[in-house]
Amino acid sequence: MYDPSMRVLTVLELLQARESVTGAELARVLEVSPRTVQRYIARLQDLGIPVEGKRGVGGAYCLKPGFRLPPLMFTGDEALSLALGLRALHLLGLGALAPAAHAAGAKLARTLPHALREMVEALEGAVQLDSSPWVVSTDAALLSELLGAVHGAQTVEFRYVSPQSSALTRRVDVYRALHLDGRWYAVGRCHLRNALRSFRLDRMGKLCVLNVTFAAPHDFDALAYLRSTLPPEAPTAPVSVWLDAPPETLQGRVSVWFTQISAEAGGTRLRCTRDDLGSFAAFLLGLDCDFRVDGPPELLDVFERLGARCAARSRSSVSSA
């Protein structure tokens, strides 16, 4: 997703942010080999950028003193917003943009006055952001191409795989792309169904932007549409259950819809509201891990009834043997 030309620009931004950077550091940040870093340095020099230093595998590089791109000006709130936003990309499943985010962070730091830069770094260092295990990783290049198609109102074609069907080629007029509960979605008119549909980006592949345009409906609310396709929420009981399994081991096994999940005491605290406690009890039994029901009492009653049924079934099986 990250093409060589963008990596070359990232090298330039890192060199501008520091007095010198070793080849090993550049290779680590860019996730390439040291020899590839040497090619990027050579490319900058070919473009007339005054990069000085040793080209060897262990060499350090720096820009000629006095060489700087014109700075931008940000307020304190603007700078903090940008810094935290760059760090939060992984919360949107866009961890592949880490090299670009690192370069943008270096550019941001370079534009700030010394006092403001220290304040932003102090505030940024005091914040920890933890990505939920339910956030689905998304192809950033595919998202970028899709957003371009949305902006240009161009029809897209892609291969789509869902649990209900094998891979199909879909042609869609995408009105909006959005992020909801850990996943990216595209919403628009599906030519195959001739109706509004939503598609998960992590199930899309071989995206092609066609030279065909469409007129998107005015003020289309993709979020409202997507939420309207979810099962209606008719809760009658708040549920609180502790599961003897860490959150990361439950990924893909526990729905995130209308559910709060957090790490607790070496396991997972699950809070939700459900109108069908019988189905929820069966779901808990199917997780194949120990659990403790802290509420509601009605859910405990359901387990008592299920236990009685299991015991009766067991006695019946033994007597008929």
Tab-separated table of C-alpha atoms in Angstrom:
chain	number	residue	atom	x	y	z
A	1	MET	CA	0.000	0.000	0.000
A	2	TYR	CA	2.961	2.302	0.715
A	3	ASP	CA	4.694	3.080	-2.577
A	4	PRO	CA	8.430	3.915	-2.855
A	5	SER	CA	7.876	7.581	-3.676
A	6	MET	CA	5.963	8.078	-0.416
A	7	ARG	CA	8.733	6.334	1.517
A	8	VAL	CA	11.288	8.699	-0.019
A	9	LEU	CA	9.242	11.660	1.230
A	10	THR	CA	9.038	10.025	4.660
A	11	VAL	CA	12.846	9.848	4.756
A	12	LEU	CA	12.978	13.566	3.947
A	13	GLU	CA	10.577	14.416	6.775
A	14	LEU	CA	12.525	12.332	9.278
A	15	LEU	CA	15.787	13.977	8.235
A	16	GLN	CA	14.233	17.404	8.712
A	17	ALA	CA	12.980	16.470	12.170
A	18	ARG	CA	16.383	15.387	13.548
A	19	GLU	CA	20.005	16.406	13.271
A	20	SER	CA	20.942	12.940	12.008
A	21	VAL	CA	19.306	9.550	11.545
A	22	THR	CA	21.075	6.225	11.151
A	23	GLY	CA	20.318	3.882	8.307
A	24	ALA	CA	19.174	1.263	10.815
A	25	GLU	CA	16.626	3.696	12.339
A	26	LEU	CA	15.229	4.601	8.923
A	27	ALA	CA	14.962	0.926	7.987
A	28	ARG	CA	13.064	0.174	11.201
A	29	VAL	CA	10.585	3.041	10.813
A	30	LEU	CA	9.962	2.370	7.117
A	31	GLU	CA	9.987	-1.419	7.528
A	32	VAL	CA	12.490	-1.929	4.703
A	33	SER	CA	16.051	-3.202	4.435
A	34	PRO	CA	19.077	-0.936	5.080
A	35	ARG	CA	20.076	-1.292	1.429
A	36	THR	CA	16.653	-0.015	0.383
A	37	VAL	CA	17.227	2.990	2.652
A	38	GLN	CA	20.450	3.672	0.744
A	39	ARG	CA	18.456	3.774	-2.502
A	40	TYR	CA	16.006	6.252	-0.975
A	41	ILE	CA	18.891	8.490	0.144
A	42	ALA	CA	20.379	8.330	-3.338
A	43	ARG	CA	16.996	9.254	-4.800
A	44	LEU	CA	16.773	12.351	-2.578
A	45	GLN	CA	20.251	13.377	-3.622
A	46	ASP	CA	19.320	12.908	-7.284
A	47	LEU	CA	16.389	15.272	-6.678
A	48	GLY	CA	18.764	17.924	-5.405
A	49	ILE	CA	18.066	17.473	-1.679
A	50	PRO	CA	21.358	18.081	0.181
A	51	VAL	CA	21.600	14.826	2.157
A	52	GLU	CA	25.006	14.325	3.700
A	53	GLY	CA	26.535	11.326	5.407
A	54	LYS	CA	27.833	7.843	4.877
A	55	ARG	CA	25.810	5.574	2.597
A	56	GLY	CA	26.982	2.338	4.199
A	57	VAL	CA	24.683	-0.089	6.026
A	58	GLY	CA	25.589	1.437	9.409
A	59	GLY	CA	25.849	5.031	8.218
A	60	ALA	CA	24.052	8.078	9.573
A	61	TYR	CA	22.455	10.738	7.405
A	62	CYS	CA	21.658	14.409	7.853
A	63	LEU	CA	20.531	17.380	5.809
A	64	LYS	CA	22.930	20.156	4.958
A	65	PRO	CA	22.687	22.792	7.732
A	66	GLY	CA	20.138	25.474	6.913
A	67	PHE	CA	18.009	23.358	4.560
A	68	ARG	CA	14.374	23.444	5.657
A	69	LEU	CA	10.979	23.432	3.981
A	70	PRO	CA	8.785	26.445	4.823
A	71	PRO	CA	7.017	25.772	8.169
A	72	LEU	CA	3.297	25.781	8.822
A	73	MET	CA	1.741	27.422	11.894
A	74	PHE	CA	-0.607	25.628	14.297
A	75	THR	CA	-2.265	26.651	17.551
A	76	GLY	CA	-1.739	24.490	20.632
A	77	ASP	CA	-5.166	22.853	20.309
A	78	GLU	CA	-4.610	22.224	16.596
A	79	ALA	CA	-1.222	20.642	17.190
A	80	LEU	CA	-2.499	18.392	19.983
A	81	SER	CA	-5.492	17.337	17.876
A	82	LEU	CA	-3.212	16.386	14.997
A	83	ALA	CA	-0.735	14.530	17.209
A	84	LEU	CA	-3.398	12.458	18.967
A	85	GLY	CA	-5.249	11.842	15.708
A	86	LEU	CA	-2.117	10.387	14.127
A	87	ARG	CA	-1.601	8.088	17.097
A	88	ALA	CA	-5.237	6.943	16.962
A	89	LEU	CA	-5.134	5.622	13.383
A	90	HIS	CA	-4.775	2.042	14.621
A	91	LEU	CA	-8.108	2.435	16.435
A	92	LEU	CA	-9.690	2.674	12.977
A	93	GLY	CA	-7.970	-0.482	11.755
A	94	LEU	CA	-5.472	1.549	9.706
A	95	GLY	CA	-2.235	0.360	11.268
A	96	ALA	CA	-0.715	0.073	7.787
A	97	LEU	CA	-0.527	3.864	7.737
A	98	ALA	CA	1.962	3.858	10.630
A	99	PRO	CA	4.968	4.935	8.484
A	100	ALA	CA	2.974	7.806	6.989
A	101	ALA	CA	1.710	8.804	10.450
A	102	HIS	CA	5.255	8.771	11.786
A	103	ALA	CA	6.391	11.063	8.969
A	104	ALA	CA	3.438	13.392	9.506
A	105	GLY	CA	4.219	13.519	13.220
A	106	ALA	CA	7.804	14.459	12.437
A	107	LYS	CA	6.578	17.199	10.104
A	108	LEU	CA	4.212	18.485	12.772
A	109	ALA	CA	6.957	18.610	15.401
A	110	ARG	CA	9.203	20.525	12.998
A	111	THR	CA	6.590	23.243	12.466
A	112	LEU	CA	6.027	24.027	16.144
A	113	PRO	CA	7.879	26.577	18.265
A	114	HIS	CA	10.043	24.955	20.926
A	115	ALA	CA	7.740	25.691	23.895
A	116	LEU	CA	4.627	24.490	22.073
A	117	ARG	CA	6.417	21.376	20.830
A	118	GLU	CA	7.410	20.471	24.390
A	119	MET	CA	3.834	20.967	25.618
A	120	VAL	CA	2.382	18.763	22.880
A	121	GLU	CA	4.986	16.055	23.485
A	122	ALA	CA	4.232	16.112	27.232
A	123	LEU	CA	0.472	15.811	26.711
A	124	GLU	CA	0.904	13.181	24.002
A	125	GLY	CA	3.224	11.141	26.209
A	126	ALA	CA	0.660	11.147	29.014
A	127	VAL	CA	-1.975	9.434	26.868
A	128	GLN	CA	-2.240	5.700	26.229
A	129	LEU	CA	-4.447	4.419	23.428
A	130	ASP	CA	-5.333	0.731	23.408
A	131	SER	CA	-6.798	-0.798	20.274
A	132	SER	CA	-9.766	-3.083	20.877
A	133	PRO	CA	-9.241	-6.644	19.635
A	134	TRP	CA	-12.530	-6.247	17.767
A	135	VAL	CA	-11.178	-3.531	15.479
A	136	VAL	CA	-10.791	-5.151	12.059
A	137	SER	CA	-7.651	-4.303	10.097
A	138	THR	CA	-8.460	-2.546	6.826
A	139	ASP	CA	-6.482	-2.186	3.607
A	140	ALA	CA	-5.611	1.520	3.660
A	141	ALA	CA	-4.901	1.577	-0.080
A	142	LEU	CA	-8.332	0.107	-0.825
A	143	LEU	CA	-9.963	2.659	1.477
A	144	SER	CA	-8.083	5.503	-0.221
A	145	GLU	CA	-9.138	4.330	-3.672
A	146	LEU	CA	-12.727	3.906	-2.526
A	147	LEU	CA	-12.819	7.407	-1.029
A	148	GLY	CA	-11.556	8.779	-4.330
A	149	ALA	CA	-14.428	7.043	-6.110
A	150	VAL	CA	-16.925	8.479	-3.603
A	151	HIS	CA	-15.514	11.960	-4.139
A	152	GLY	CA	-15.710	11.597	-7.916
A	153	ALA	CA	-19.116	9.851	-7.814
A	154	GLN	CA	-17.664	6.973	-9.825
A	155	THR	CA	-19.039	3.449	-9.808
A	156	VAL	CA	-16.735	0.771	-8.390
A	157	GLU	CA	-16.470	-2.944	-9.044
A	158	PHE	CA	-14.996	-5.436	-6.579
A	159	ARG	CA	-14.969	-9.040	-5.438
A	160	TYR	CA	-16.957	-9.578	-2.269
A	161	VAL	CA	-16.981	-12.558	0.075
A	162	SER	CA	-19.539	-12.926	2.855
A	163	PRO	CA	-20.380	-15.775	5.237
A	164	GLN	CA	-23.639	-16.294	3.369
A	165	SER	CA	-22.179	-16.640	-0.134
A	166	SER	CA	-19.064	-17.381	-2.139
A	167	ALA	CA	-17.077	-14.618	-3.829
A	168	LEU	CA	-19.171	-12.510	-6.183
A	169	THR	CA	-18.308	-9.549	-8.381
A	170	ARG	CA	-20.350	-6.559	-7.246
A	171	ARG	CA	-20.812	-3.220	-8.969
A	172	VAL	CA	-21.860	-0.426	-6.630
A	173	ASP	CA	-22.484	3.311	-6.654
A	174	VAL	CA	-20.897	4.061	-3.277
A	175	TYR	CA	-22.481	7.087	-1.590
A	176	ARG	CA	-20.467	7.056	1.633
A	177	ALA	CA	-17.739	5.168	3.499
A	178	LEU	CA	-17.945	5.023	7.295
A	179	HIS	CA	-16.452	3.396	10.363
A	180	LEU	CA	-18.762	1.755	12.893
A	181	ASP	CA	-17.986	-0.540	15.830
A	182	GLY	CA	-14.526	-1.526	14.653
A	183	ARG	CA	-15.249	-2.020	10.938
A	184	TRP	CA	-15.188	0.090	7.766
A	185	TYR	CA	-18.248	-0.039	5.509
A	186	ALA	CA	-19.203	1.191	2.055
A	187	VAL	CA	-22.871	2.087	1.562
A	188	GLY	CA	-24.534	2.669	-1.788
A	189	ARG	CA	-26.714	1.290	-4.562
A	190	CYS	CA	-25.812	-2.257	-5.539
A	191	HIS	CA	-26.380	-2.861	-9.266
A	192	LEU	CA	-26.914	-6.587	-8.706
A	193	ARG	CA	-29.753	-6.048	-6.212
A	194	ASN	CA	-30.813	-2.634	-7.537
A	195	ALA	CA	-31.146	-1.495	-3.944
A	196	LEU	CA	-29.215	0.093	-1.111
A	197	ARG	CA	-26.672	-2.253	0.430
A	198	SER	CA	-23.715	-2.046	2.813
A	199	PHE	CA	-20.383	-3.831	2.310
A	200	ARG	CA	-17.557	-4.446	4.770
A	201	LEU	CA	-14.211	-3.275	3.401
A	202	ASP	CA	-12.328	-6.200	4.981
A	203	ARG	CA	-14.387	-8.520	2.729
A	204	MET	CA	-13.701	-6.542	-0.451
A	205	GLY	CA	-10.910	-7.226	-2.922
A	206	LYS	CA	-9.755	-6.384	-6.446
A	207	LEU	CA	-11.390	-2.958	-6.329
A	208	CYS	CA	-11.650	-1.210	-9.680
A	209	VAL	CA	-12.895	2.350	-10.161
A	210	LEU	CA	-14.913	2.491	-13.375
A	211	ASN	CA	-15.193	5.361	-15.793
A	212	VAL	CA	-18.917	5.581	-15.013
A	213	THR	CA	-20.447	8.344	-12.891
A	214	PHE	CA	-23.669	8.582	-10.919
A	215	ALA	CA	-25.660	11.153	-8.983
A	216	ALA	CA	-25.627	10.466	-5.263
A	217	PRO	CA	-28.748	11.368	-3.255
A	218	HIS	CA	-28.516	14.716	-1.507
A	219	ASP	CA	-27.574	14.600	2.207
A	220	PHE	CA	-27.540	10.808	2.294
A	221	ASP	CA	-27.083	9.562	5.885
A	222	ALA	CA	-25.099	6.340	5.565
A	223	LEU	CA	-24.800	5.902	9.331
A	224	ALA	CA	-28.560	6.066	9.821
A	225	TYR	CA	-29.060	3.563	6.992
A	226	LEU	CA	-26.478	1.151	8.398
A	227	ARG	CA	-27.974	1.302	11.873
A	228	SER	CA	-31.446	0.694	10.422
A	229	THR	CA	-30.245	-2.618	8.962
A	230	LEU	CA	-29.265	-3.927	12.412
A	231	PRO	CA	-31.681	-6.141	14.358
A	232	PRO	CA	-34.065	-3.974	16.366
A	233	GLU	CA	-32.978	-3.478	19.930
A	234	ALA	CA	-35.698	-4.472	22.362
A	235	PRO	CA	-33.881	-4.963	25.651
A	236	THR	CA	-35.702	-6.081	28.774
A	237	ALA	CA	-32.772	-6.971	31.044
A	238	PRO	CA	-29.312	-5.465	31.618
A	239	VAL	CA	-26.730	-8.258	31.613
A	240	SER	CA	-23.358	-8.311	33.382
A	241	VAL	CA	-21.195	-11.414	32.997
A	242	TRP	CA	-17.542	-12.105	33.771
A	243	LEU	CA	-15.826	-14.500	31.330
A	244	ASP	CA	-12.721	-16.442	32.297
A	245	ALA	CA	-10.903	-15.544	29.071
A	246	PRO	CA	-8.975	-12.414	28.023
A	247	PRO	CA	-10.650	-10.137	25.441
A	248	GLU	CA	-8.215	-10.974	22.623
A	249	THR	CA	-9.163	-14.689	22.730
A	250	LEU	CA	-12.840	-13.824	22.210
A	251	GLN	CA	-12.374	-11.919	18.960
A	252	GLY	CA	-14.899	-13.093	16.391
A	253	ARG	CA	-16.818	-15.100	19.006
A	254	VAL	CA	-18.624	-12.254	20.752
A	255	SER	CA	-20.771	-9.728	18.926
A	256	VAL	CA	-19.933	-6.077	19.563
A	257	TRP	CA	-23.414	-4.808	18.714
A	258	PHE	CA	-24.911	-3.016	21.750
A	259	THR	CA	-22.271	-4.693	23.922
A	260	GLN	CA	-19.567	-3.293	26.205
A	261	ILE	CA	-16.452	-5.448	26.594
A	262	SER	CA	-13.496	-4.700	28.854
A	263	ALA	CA	-10.603	-6.531	30.480
A	264	GLU	CA	-11.162	-7.349	34.144
A	265	ALA	CA	-9.312	-9.539	36.678
A	266	GLY	CA	-7.505	-11.550	34.030
A	267	GLY	CA	-10.730	-12.144	32.090
A	268	THR	CA	-13.425	-10.148	30.305
A	269	ARG	CA	-16.370	-8.166	31.617
A	270	LEU	CA	-19.321	-8.280	29.204
A	271	ARG	CA	-22.203	-5.842	29.643
A	272	CYS	CA	-25.203	-5.684	27.345
A	273	THR	CA	-28.993	-5.639	27.199
A	274	ARG	CA	-30.943	-8.601	25.840
A	275	ASP	CA	-34.616	-9.423	25.458
A	276	ASP	CA	-34.084	-13.175	24.889
A	277	LEU	CA	-32.184	-14.475	27.908
A	278	GLY	CA	-32.604	-18.077	26.832
A	279	SER	CA	-30.659	-17.526	23.628
A	280	PHE	CA	-28.068	-15.516	25.506
A	281	ALA	CA	-27.601	-18.341	28.036
A	282	ALA	CA	-27.058	-20.798	25.186
A	283	PHE	CA	-24.528	-18.401	23.679
A	284	LEU	CA	-22.568	-18.270	26.951
A	285	LEU	CA	-22.496	-22.053	27.195
A	286	GLY	CA	-21.171	-22.234	23.654
A	287	LEU	CA	-18.148	-20.022	24.425
A	288	ASP	CA	-16.338	-22.985	26.016
A	289	CYS	CA	-14.939	-20.969	28.927
A	290	ASP	CA	-15.951	-20.554	32.559
A	291	PHE	CA	-18.111	-17.570	33.411
A	292	ARG	CA	-19.908	-15.895	36.302
A	293	VAL	CA	-23.308	-14.255	35.977
A	294	ASP	CA	-23.554	-11.102	38.088
A	295	GLY	CA	-26.942	-10.087	36.766
A	296	PRO	CA	-29.792	-10.120	36.163
A	297	PRO	CA	-31.350	-12.734	38.503
A	298	GLU	CA	-33.597	-13.802	35.634
A	299	LEU	CA	-30.553	-15.073	33.744
A	300	LEU	CA	-29.611	-17.242	36.719
A	301	ASP	CA	-33.144	-18.645	36.643
A	302	VAL	CA	-32.666	-19.515	32.983
A	303	PHE	CA	-29.521	-21.495	33.810
A	304	GLU	CA	-31.338	-23.317	36.600
A	305	ARG	CA	-34.047	-24.392	34.142
A	306	LEU	CA	-31.427	-25.432	31.593
A	307	GLY	CA	-29.588	-27.402	34.275
A	308	ALA	CA	-32.770	-29.181	35.291
A	309	ARG	CA	-33.509	-30.072	31.667
A	310	CYS	CA	-29.962	-31.406	31.190
A	311	ALA	CA	-30.210	-33.474	34.367
A	312	ALA	CA	-33.584	-34.895	33.284
A	313	ARG	CA	-32.218	-35.728	29.852
A	314	SER	CA	-29.207	-37.439	31.424
A	315	ARG	CA	-31.425	-39.579	33.698
A	316	SER	CA	-33.621	-40.488	30.746
A	317	SER	CA	-30.615	-41.586	28.703
A	318	VAL	CA	-29.270	-43.732	31.557
A	319	SER	CA	-32.630	-45.469	32.216
A	320	SER	CA	-33.114	-46.316	28.534
A	321	ALA	CA	-29.617	-47.750	28.152
